[in-house]
Coordinates of C-alpha atoms and ligand atoms in Angstrom, one line a residue:
M1 CA -40.4 -27.1 18.9
A2 CA -41.3 -23.7 21.0
K3 CA -38.9 -21.0 20.8
R4 CA -36.8 -20.1 23.3
F5 CA -37.3 -16.4 24.6
V6 CA -34.9 -15.5 27.2
I7 CA -35.6 -11.8 28.8
I8 CA -32.8 -9.4 31.2
G9 CA -34.3 -7.7 33.7
G10 CA -37.9 -8.2 34.9
G11 CA -39.2 -4.7 35.1
P12 CA -42.8 -4.2 32.7
A13 CA -41.2 -4.3 29.4
G14 CA -40.1 -7.7 30.5
H15 CA -42.4 -9.1 32.2
S16 CA -45.4 -7.6 29.9
A17 CA -43.3 -9.6 27.1
A18 CA -43.2 -12.6 29.3
T19 CA -45.9 -12.9 29.5
Y20 CA -47.4 -12.9 26.0
A21 CA -45.0 -15.2 25.1
A22 CA -45.2 -17.6 27.3
R23 CA -49.3 -17.2 26.3
L24 CA -48.2 -17.0 22.7
G25 CA -46.7 -20.8 23.4
A26 CA -42.7 -19.6 23.7
E27 CA -40.5 -21.4 26.0
V28 CA -39.3 -18.3 28.2
T29 CA -37.0 -17.8 30.7
M30 CA -36.5 -14.0 32.7
I31 CA -33.0 -13.4 34.1
E32 CA -33.7 -10.6 37.2
K33 CA -31.1 -9.3 39.2
D34 CA -33.2 -7.7 41.8
I35 CA -37.3 -7.8 42.3
V36 CA -39.7 -9.2 40.0
G37 CA -41.9 -6.4 38.5
G38 CA -38.4 -4.6 38.7
A39 CA -37.4 -0.5 39.6
A40 CA -41.0 0.7 38.9
H41 CA -42.3 -1.8 42.3
L42 CA -38.6 -1.6 44.2
W43 CA -38.1 2.4 43.2
D44 CA -40.7 4.1 40.9
C45 CA -44.0 3.6 39.6
I46 CA -45.3 2.0 42.8
P47 CA -43.9 3.4 46.5
S48 CA -43.9 6.7 44.8
K49 CA -47.5 7.1 44.4
A50 CA -48.5 4.9 47.1
M51 CA -46.7 8.0 49.7
I52 CA -48.7 10.4 47.8
A53 CA -51.4 8.5 48.5
T54 CA -51.3 9.0 52.0
G55 CA -50.4 12.5 51.8
G56 CA -53.4 13.0 50.5
A57 CA -55.4 11.2 52.4
L58 CA -53.2 13.5 55.4
T59 CA -54.1 16.4 53.0
M60 CA -58.1 15.6 52.7
I61 CA -58.6 14.6 56.9
N62 CA -56.5 18.0 58.2
H63 CA -59.4 20.0 55.3
A64 CA -62.4 17.7 56.9
S65 CA -63.8 21.0 58.1
A66 CA -64.5 22.3 54.2
M67 CA -66.9 19.3 54.0
G68 CA -69.2 20.0 56.8
L69 CA -66.3 18.1 59.7
T70 CA -65.3 18.9 62.8
D71 CA -62.6 18.0 65.6
V72 CA -60.6 15.5 62.5
S73 CA -57.0 15.8 62.6
A74 CA -54.1 12.9 61.5
S75 CA -50.5 13.3 62.1
L76 CA -47.8 11.2 59.4
D77 CA -46.8 7.9 61.6
F78 CA -43.7 7.7 59.4
A79 CA -42.6 3.8 60.5
A80 CA -46.1 2.8 59.8
L81 CA -45.9 4.1 56.5
R82 CA -42.4 2.4 55.4
E83 CA -43.8 -0.7 56.7
R84 CA -46.4 0.3 54.2
I85 CA -45.1 0.8 51.8
S86 CA -42.4 -2.6 52.3
A87 CA -46.1 -4.7 52.7
I88 CA -47.2 -3.1 49.3
R89 CA -43.9 -4.3 47.1
T90 CA -43.7 -7.7 48.9
R91 CA -47.1 -8.3 47.8
L92 CA -46.9 -6.7 44.0
E93 CA -43.6 -8.8 44.1
S94 CA -45.3 -12.2 44.9
S95 CA -48.2 -11.8 43.1
T96 CA -46.0 -10.7 39.8
T97 CA -44.1 -13.8 40.1
S98 CA -47.1 -16.1 40.6
L99 CA -48.5 -15.0 37.8
L100 CA -45.4 -15.5 36.0
E101 CA -44.8 -19.3 37.4
S102 CA -48.5 -19.8 36.7
Q103 CA -47.7 -19.5 32.7
G104 CA -44.7 -21.2 32.6
V105 CA -42.2 -19.0 32.4
T106 CA -38.6 -19.6 34.4
L107 CA -37.1 -17.4 36.6
I108 CA -33.5 -16.9 37.2
E109 CA -32.5 -14.5 39.9
G110 CA -29.0 -13.7 38.8
I111 CA -27.3 -10.9 36.2
G112 CA -28.2 -11.6 32.8
S113 CA -25.9 -10.6 29.3
L114 CA -25.3 -11.4 25.7
V115 CA -22.1 -13.4 24.7
G116 CA -23.5 -13.7 21.3
P117 CA -26.0 -12.8 19.1
N118 CA -27.9 -16.2 20.8
R119 CA -26.4 -17.0 23.9
V120 CA -26.9 -15.1 27.3
A121 CA -24.5 -16.2 30.4
V122 CA -25.9 -15.9 33.0
A123 CA -24.5 -14.8 37.0
T124 CA -26.3 -16.2 39.9
D125 CA -24.8 -16.2 43.3
S126 CA -23.5 -19.4 43.1
E127 CA -22.7 -20.2 39.5
H128 CA -22.4 -19.6 36.0
F129 CA -23.8 -20.7 32.8
E130 CA -24.8 -20.0 29.5
I131 CA -28.2 -20.6 27.6
D132 CA -29.2 -20.5 23.8
A133 CA -31.7 -18.3 22.4
D134 CA -33.9 -17.8 19.5
V135 CA -35.0 -14.7 20.3
I136 CA -34.0 -12.2 23.2
L137 CA -35.3 -9.4 24.8
L138 CA -33.2 -6.3 26.7
S139 CA -35.0 -4.8 29.1
T140 CA -32.6 -3.8 32.0
G141 CA -34.5 -0.4 32.7
S142 CA -32.5 3.0 33.7
R143 CA -30.8 4.6 37.0
P144 CA -31.2 7.9 38.4
R145 CA -28.7 10.5 36.8
L146 CA -26.7 11.8 39.9
P147 CA -23.3 14.5 39.1
E148 CA -20.6 13.4 41.1
W149 CA -20.4 17.1 42.5
A150 CA -23.4 16.0 44.9
N151 CA -21.8 13.6 46.7
V152 CA -24.9 11.2 47.0
D153 CA -24.7 9.6 50.1
G154 CA -28.1 8.3 50.8
D155 CA -28.5 9.7 54.3
R156 CA -28.2 13.5 53.4
V157 CA -28.2 13.6 50.2
L158 CA -30.4 11.2 47.9
S159 CA -31.0 9.5 45.0
T160 CA -34.7 9.4 44.3
R161 CA -34.2 5.1 45.0
D162 CA -32.9 7.0 48.6
A163 CA -36.2 8.1 48.7
Y164 CA -39.1 5.9 48.8
P165 CA -39.4 6.0 51.8
P166 CA -36.1 7.9 53.3
A167 CA -34.2 6.7 56.6
E168 CA -36.3 9.7 58.7
L169 CA -38.4 12.2 57.6
P170 CA -36.2 16.1 56.7
S171 CA -37.3 18.7 58.0
H172 CA -36.8 20.7 55.4
L173 CA -36.1 18.6 51.5
I174 CA -34.0 20.5 49.1
V175 CA -35.1 19.3 45.8
V176 CA -32.8 19.8 42.5
G177 CA -34.9 18.9 39.5
S178 CA -38.6 20.3 38.2
G179 CA -39.4 17.7 35.8
V180 CA -42.3 15.2 37.0
T181 CA -40.4 13.2 39.1
G182 CA -39.3 16.5 40.9
V183 CA -42.6 17.6 41.2
E184 CA -44.2 14.8 42.8
F185 CA -41.8 14.7 45.5
V186 CA -42.2 18.4 45.9
H187 CA -46.0 17.6 46.6
M188 CA -45.3 14.5 48.4
F189 CA -43.2 15.9 51.3
S190 CA -45.3 19.1 51.7
S191 CA -48.1 16.8 51.9
F192 CA -46.3 15.3 55.2
G193 CA -45.2 18.9 57.1
C194 CA -41.9 19.0 55.3
D195 CA -40.5 22.4 54.7
V196 CA -39.5 21.9 50.8
S197 CA -38.0 24.6 48.5
L198 CA -37.1 23.5 44.4
V199 CA -34.3 24.3 42.8
V200 CA -35.6 25.1 38.8
S201 CA -32.7 25.4 36.4
R202 CA -35.8 26.9 33.9
Q203 CA -38.0 29.9 34.3
Q204 CA -40.7 27.6 34.6
V205 CA -40.8 24.7 36.5
L206 CA -42.5 21.2 34.2
P207 CA -40.1 23.1 31.4
L208 CA -41.6 20.7 29.3
K209 CA -45.2 21.1 29.7
D210 CA -47.9 23.3 28.9
P211 CA -46.8 26.9 30.6
E212 CA -51.0 27.0 31.7
V213 CA -50.4 23.7 33.3
A214 CA -47.1 24.1 34.6
A215 CA -48.1 27.8 36.6
A216 CA -51.4 26.1 37.9
L217 CA -48.8 23.7 39.9
E218 CA -46.7 26.6 40.3
D219 CA -49.6 28.7 42.1
D220 CA -50.6 25.6 44.3
F221 CA -46.9 25.4 45.4
I222 CA -46.2 28.5 46.5
R223 CA -49.5 28.7 48.1
R224 CA -47.9 26.0 50.4
G225 CA -44.9 27.8 51.0
V226 CA -42.5 26.2 49.2
R227 CA -39.9 27.9 47.9
L228 CA -39.0 28.2 44.1
L229 CA -35.6 29.2 43.4
K230 CA -36.0 29.7 39.6
G231 CA -33.2 30.1 36.9
A232 CA -31.1 28.4 39.1
R233 CA -28.5 25.9 38.2
A234 CA -27.4 23.8 41.0
I235 CA -23.1 23.4 40.8
A236 CA -22.6 22.2 44.3
V237 CA -23.7 20.8 47.0
D238 CA -21.9 21.2 51.1
R239 CA -22.2 19.3 54.2
D240 CA -22.0 19.6 57.7
A241 CA -23.6 18.2 60.9
Q242 CA -26.5 20.6 60.6
G243 CA -28.0 19.7 57.0
V244 CA -26.9 20.5 53.2
T245 CA -26.4 23.3 51.7
V246 CA -27.6 23.9 47.8
R247 CA -25.3 26.4 46.1
C248 CA -26.5 27.5 42.8
D249 CA -24.4 29.2 39.4
D250 CA -25.8 32.8 40.4
G251 CA -24.7 33.0 43.7
R252 CA -27.7 32.0 45.7
Q253 CA -27.9 29.2 48.2
V254 CA -30.3 27.2 49.5
T255 CA -29.5 25.3 52.5
G256 CA -31.9 22.9 54.4
S257 CA -31.5 19.0 56.7
H258 CA -31.9 16.6 53.3
A259 CA -31.3 17.4 49.7
L260 CA -32.6 15.5 46.8
F261 CA -31.5 15.1 43.0
A262 CA -34.0 14.4 40.4
I263 CA -32.6 15.2 37.5
G264 CA -33.2 12.3 34.9
S265 CA -31.6 8.9 34.3
L266 CA -29.2 6.9 32.6
P267 CA -29.5 3.1 30.6
N268 CA -28.1 0.1 32.0
Y269 CA -26.4 -0.8 28.6
E270 CA -22.8 -1.1 30.6
S271 CA -22.4 -5.1 31.5
L272 CA -24.9 -6.2 28.8
G273 CA -22.5 -7.4 26.6
L274 CA -24.1 -5.5 23.8
E275 CA -20.9 -5.5 21.3
S276 CA -20.7 -9.5 21.6
A277 CA -24.1 -9.8 19.9
G278 CA -23.7 -6.7 17.7
V279 CA -26.3 -4.5 19.2
V280 CA -25.9 -0.7 18.0
H281 CA -26.7 1.9 20.7
D282 CA -26.5 5.7 21.0
G283 CA -25.0 6.9 24.3
G284 CA -26.6 3.7 26.3
Y285 CA -29.9 3.5 25.0
V286 CA -30.3 0.3 22.5
V287 CA -31.0 1.9 18.7
V288 CA -34.9 -0.1 18.1
N289 CA -37.3 0.0 14.8
H290 CA -41.0 0.9 15.2
N291 CA -41.2 -3.1 16.2
C292 CA -38.5 -2.7 19.0
Q293 CA -36.0 -4.8 17.4
S294 CA -32.6 -3.4 17.4
S295 CA -29.9 -3.8 15.0
V296 CA -30.0 -7.5 14.8
P297 CA -33.4 -8.6 14.5
H298 CA -34.2 -11.3 16.8
I299 CA -32.7 -8.4 19.7
Y300 CA -35.6 -6.7 21.1
A301 CA -35.5 -4.0 23.7
A302 CA -37.7 -1.8 25.2
G303 CA -38.5 0.1 28.1
D304 CA -35.9 2.6 29.6
L305 CA -33.4 1.1 27.4
S306 CA -35.3 2.1 24.9
G307 CA -35.0 5.5 25.0
K308 CA -38.6 6.3 24.3
L309 CA -41.0 7.1 26.3
P310 CA -39.6 6.6 30.5
L311 CA -42.8 5.5 31.6
S312 CA -44.1 1.9 32.5
S313 CA -47.3 1.7 30.6
V314 CA -45.2 2.8 27.2
A315 CA -42.7 -0.3 29.1
T316 CA -46.0 -2.4 29.3
M317 CA -47.5 -2.2 26.0
Q318 CA -43.4 -2.9 24.4
G319 CA -43.1 -6.7 25.6
R320 CA -46.3 -7.0 24.2
K321 CA -46.2 -5.9 20.9
I322 CA -42.5 -7.3 21.1
A323 CA -43.9 -10.7 22.1
E324 CA -46.7 -10.9 19.6
H325 CA -44.2 -9.8 16.4
A326 CA -41.3 -12.1 18.3
M327 CA -43.9 -15.3 17.9
G328 CA -45.3 -14.4 14.3
L329 CA -48.3 -12.9 14.9
H330 CA -49.4 -9.7 12.0
V331 CA -48.1 -6.5 13.4
G332 CA -48.9 -4.0 10.6
P333 CA -47.9 -0.3 10.6
H334 CA -51.5 0.8 11.9
R335 CA -50.3 -1.6 15.0
H336 CA -47.5 0.2 15.9
I337 CA -46.8 2.2 19.3
D338 CA -47.9 5.4 18.8
Y339 CA -45.9 7.1 21.4
E340 CA -47.1 11.0 20.8
K341 CA -50.5 9.1 21.8
A342 CA -49.6 8.0 25.2
A343 CA -51.6 9.4 28.0
S344 CA -48.6 10.5 30.9
A345 CA -49.8 12.0 35.0
I346 CA -48.1 13.7 37.2
F347 CA -49.3 12.9 40.4
T348 CA -49.5 16.3 42.4
V349 CA -52.6 18.3 43.4
P350 CA -53.6 19.0 41.5
E351 CA -53.0 15.8 39.7
I352 CA -52.2 17.1 35.9
A353 CA -52.2 15.0 33.0
D354 CA -51.7 15.0 29.2
V355 CA -52.5 13.7 26.4
G356 CA -51.1 13.9 22.5
L357 CA -51.1 17.4 20.5
A358 CA -50.1 19.9 23.3
E359 CA -51.6 23.7 22.8
A360 CA -48.1 25.1 23.1
D361 CA -46.6 22.8 20.5
A362 CA -49.0 23.3 18.3
F363 CA -48.9 26.9 18.1
A364 CA -45.1 27.0 18.1
E365 CA -45.0 24.3 14.8
G366 CA -48.2 26.8 13.8
R367 CA -50.4 24.1 13.3
K368 CA -54.2 25.3 12.8
I369 CA -55.9 24.1 16.0
R370 CA -58.7 24.6 17.9
V371 CA -58.4 24.9 21.8
T372 CA -61.7 25.0 24.5
K373 CA -61.4 25.1 27.6
V374 CA -63.8 24.6 30.5
P375 CA -62.8 25.3 34.2
F376 CA -63.5 22.5 37.2
S377 CA -65.4 25.6 39.0
A378 CA -68.2 25.2 37.1
N379 CA -68.9 21.5 37.1
A380 CA -71.1 20.3 40.0
K381 CA -68.9 17.3 41.2
A382 CA -65.9 19.3 41.7
L383 CA -67.6 21.6 44.1
I384 CA -68.9 18.8 45.6
D385 CA -66.4 17.8 46.9
E386 CA -64.8 20.8 47.4
D387 CA -62.2 21.3 45.2
P388 CA -62.7 22.8 41.9
R389 CA -59.1 23.8 41.4
G390 CA -57.9 22.8 37.5
F391 CA -59.8 22.5 33.7
V392 CA -59.8 21.1 31.3
K393 CA -58.3 21.6 27.9
I394 CA -59.3 19.7 24.4
V395 CA -57.4 20.3 21.3
S396 CA -59.0 19.6 18.4
D397 CA -58.6 19.7 14.2
P398 CA -60.6 23.2 13.4
A399 CA -61.6 21.3 10.2
T400 CA -62.1 18.3 11.1
G401 CA -62.9 17.7 14.8
V402 CA -61.1 15.7 15.2
V403 CA -60.0 15.3 18.8
L404 CA -55.9 16.0 18.8
G405 CA -54.6 16.0 22.6
G406 CA -56.3 17.6 25.9
S407 CA -54.2 18.5 28.7
I408 CA -57.2 17.8 32.6
V409 CA -55.4 20.0 35.5
G410 CA -57.9 19.3 38.6
R411 CA -59.0 16.2 41.0
N412 CA -58.2 12.4 39.5
A413 CA -57.1 13.7 36.2
A414 CA -55.3 11.2 35.9
E415 CA -57.5 8.8 35.4
L416 CA -60.2 11.0 33.4
I417 CA -57.4 11.5 30.6
S418 CA -58.2 8.0 29.3
V419 CA -61.2 9.0 27.9
V420 CA -59.6 11.9 26.1
A421 CA -56.2 9.1 25.3
L422 CA -59.7 6.8 24.1
A423 CA -60.5 9.8 21.6
V424 CA -57.4 11.0 20.5
T425 CA -56.4 6.9 19.9
A426 CA -59.8 5.7 18.2
G427 CA -59.7 9.2 16.1
L428 CA -62.8 10.2 17.6
R429 CA -64.2 14.0 16.9
V430 CA -65.2 16.5 19.3
Q431 CA -68.4 15.9 18.9
D432 CA -68.1 12.2 20.0
L433 CA -67.4 13.2 23.1
Y434 CA -69.9 15.9 24.0
E435 CA -72.9 13.6 22.6
S436 CA -71.6 10.8 25.2
L437 CA -74.3 10.7 28.1
F438 CA -71.7 10.8 30.8
V439 CA -72.9 10.1 34.4
H440 CA -74.4 13.3 36.5
P441 CA -73.1 14.3 38.4
S442 CA -69.0 13.8 37.5
L443 CA -66.2 15.5 37.3
A444 CA -65.9 13.5 33.9
E445 CA -69.0 16.1 32.6
A446 CA -66.1 18.8 32.5
I447 CA -64.3 17.1 29.4
S448 CA -68.0 16.9 27.0
D449 CA -68.3 20.5 28.5
A450 CA -64.8 21.1 27.0
A451 CA -65.7 19.7 23.7
E452 CA -68.6 21.2 23.2
Ligands
FAD501 C1 -39.4 8.2 40.9 C2 -40.4 7.9 39.9 C3 -41.9 7.4 39.5 C4 -42.0 7.2 38.1 N1 -43.5 6.7 38.0 C5 -43.6 6.4 37.5 C6 -45.0 6.2 37.6 O1 -46.4 6.8 38.1 N2 -45.7 5.9 36.2 C7 -45.2 5.8 34.9 O2 -45.5 4.9 34.3 N3 -43.6 5.6 34.7 C8 -43.6 6.2 36.7 N4 -42.1 6.2 36.4 C9 -40.9 5.1 35.2 C10 -41.3 4.2 35.0 O3 -40.6 3.8 36.4 C11 -39.9 2.9 34.4 O4 -40.3 4.1 33.0 C12 -40.8 1.7 34.0 O5 -40.0 1.3 35.6 C13 -39.0 1.2 32.7 O6 -39.8 0.1 32.7 P1 -38.1 -1.0 32.2 O7 -39.4 -2.2 31.8 O8 -37.6 -0.5 31.3 O9 -37.0 -0.9 33.4 P2 -37.6 -0.9 35.1 O10 -38.7 -0.8 35.9 O11 -36.1 -0.4 35.3 O12 -36.2 -2.8 35.7 C14 -34.9 -2.9 35.2 C15 -35.1 -4.9 35.5 O13 -33.8 -4.9 35.2 C16 -33.2 -5.5 36.3 N5 -31.8 -5.5 35.7 C17 -31.4 -4.4 35.0 N6 -30.2 -4.9 34.8 C18 -29.9 -6.0 34.5 C19 -29.2 -7.6 34.4 N7 -28.1 -7.2 33.5 N8 -29.8 -8.8 34.6 C20 -30.9 -8.9 34.9 N9 -31.8 -8.3 35.7 C21 -31.2 -7.0 35.6 C22 -33.4 -4.7 37.2 O14 -32.8 -4.9 38.4 C23 -35.0 -4.0 37.1 O15 -35.7 -5.3 37.7 C24 -41.2 6.9 37.2 C25 -40.1 6.6 37.4 C26 -39.7 7.4 38.4 C27 -37.9 7.5 38.2

């Protein structure tokens, strides 16, 4: 008899596990309460990058004179942007759903929860029923963390989920939170021509990133007129007919048309019935081992709920590995996910991407490393594209030359980092990078130059 594989939550983790498990012969049922594709398609990765792409096109057109073009200009049609985001969501949902159905996955629109180690309850609009499972995957994702005092109303005071896109274009947006999500919002709305202020609780935007990388972004924000309130923690939001005022703990305050909170996320675990199956969690994040198994070996957790790296790419990889493990394929230690080697990107301008060991972390750990860096101002393609901002930095082991990490700031950094990610994952040496024959002229040449 085929293994009954039940998945609660159809985001990137659930979707990839369903696809692979079905291919490997499981009888897969996926329960999803909103849309197949998850928060990633509905609110997070896809709408954010679609809006950033529109802002990028607008900026490029309005700076076309640098490319020798005249009389070229564009302005934002906000209603058209809203339609574009909605159309992308619909297309993605339909292609993801068709793919799963073509593989024989049973999709149930409803809310799933555990009622025992091998039994899942399902509540749909019209009925409640239970199904038996040999393997269960919990992949219910996360939601924005919002302080109660912020009084998020989805109108003037927004969570990240209200902003893709908001009902109207803010004239002055105050972003609270300067992590990856916060800075992407700053970039996006300032590229639409909105005034933007950013409340930064520490002294550096992107506090967890390499200081040199963060400085490159700060410079760009300042050049664009973004107001940075550094070392300020937001403690209250006042709303009146004119707009909103965010007050900070050091007495400073800033008034704008809208405020947006991007201060992290919380796991969706409360109604999952974890206790009924004996699944252990830590603050709502299901505790998992290197195979993503929970304290109950046939119940797995993946994606944001597993408390590992909150990235769609990581969720997808976990889903795939879980399918392989649950279906009995050999998943030895060499095939465990090494979260330290996950590439990530921030879709600002300049784009920022990194992978593996960061220079600042190696320095803090007292680890010996070799760091080589090349600016894009020395790269022919960057000059041709009229965008010589940023640099490529490669971190390697001075004794063996093995590439340990890298950071890229500049145009197409999110694409270019894949080359360095491959080198880190495959244990390649800097020599392998600089002896590869890259296309000329290309931005990637900066990687081989930095490795030299
Ligand atoms: C603004 C923003 C931008 C982002 N951009 C990127 C990016 O560019 N690249 C990237 O890699 N990552 C990005 N992320 C992170 C990424 O979105 C998440 O890491 C990813 O969505 C996690 O996938 P998941 O499968 O765990 O959960 P989700 O995508 O959150 O999906 C979980 C699904 O479970 C469903 N669900 C919840 N409870 C139940 C239940 N009881 N029964 C049935 N269904 C249920 C939900 O409806 C949802 O569809 C971004 C995050 C944010 C907030």
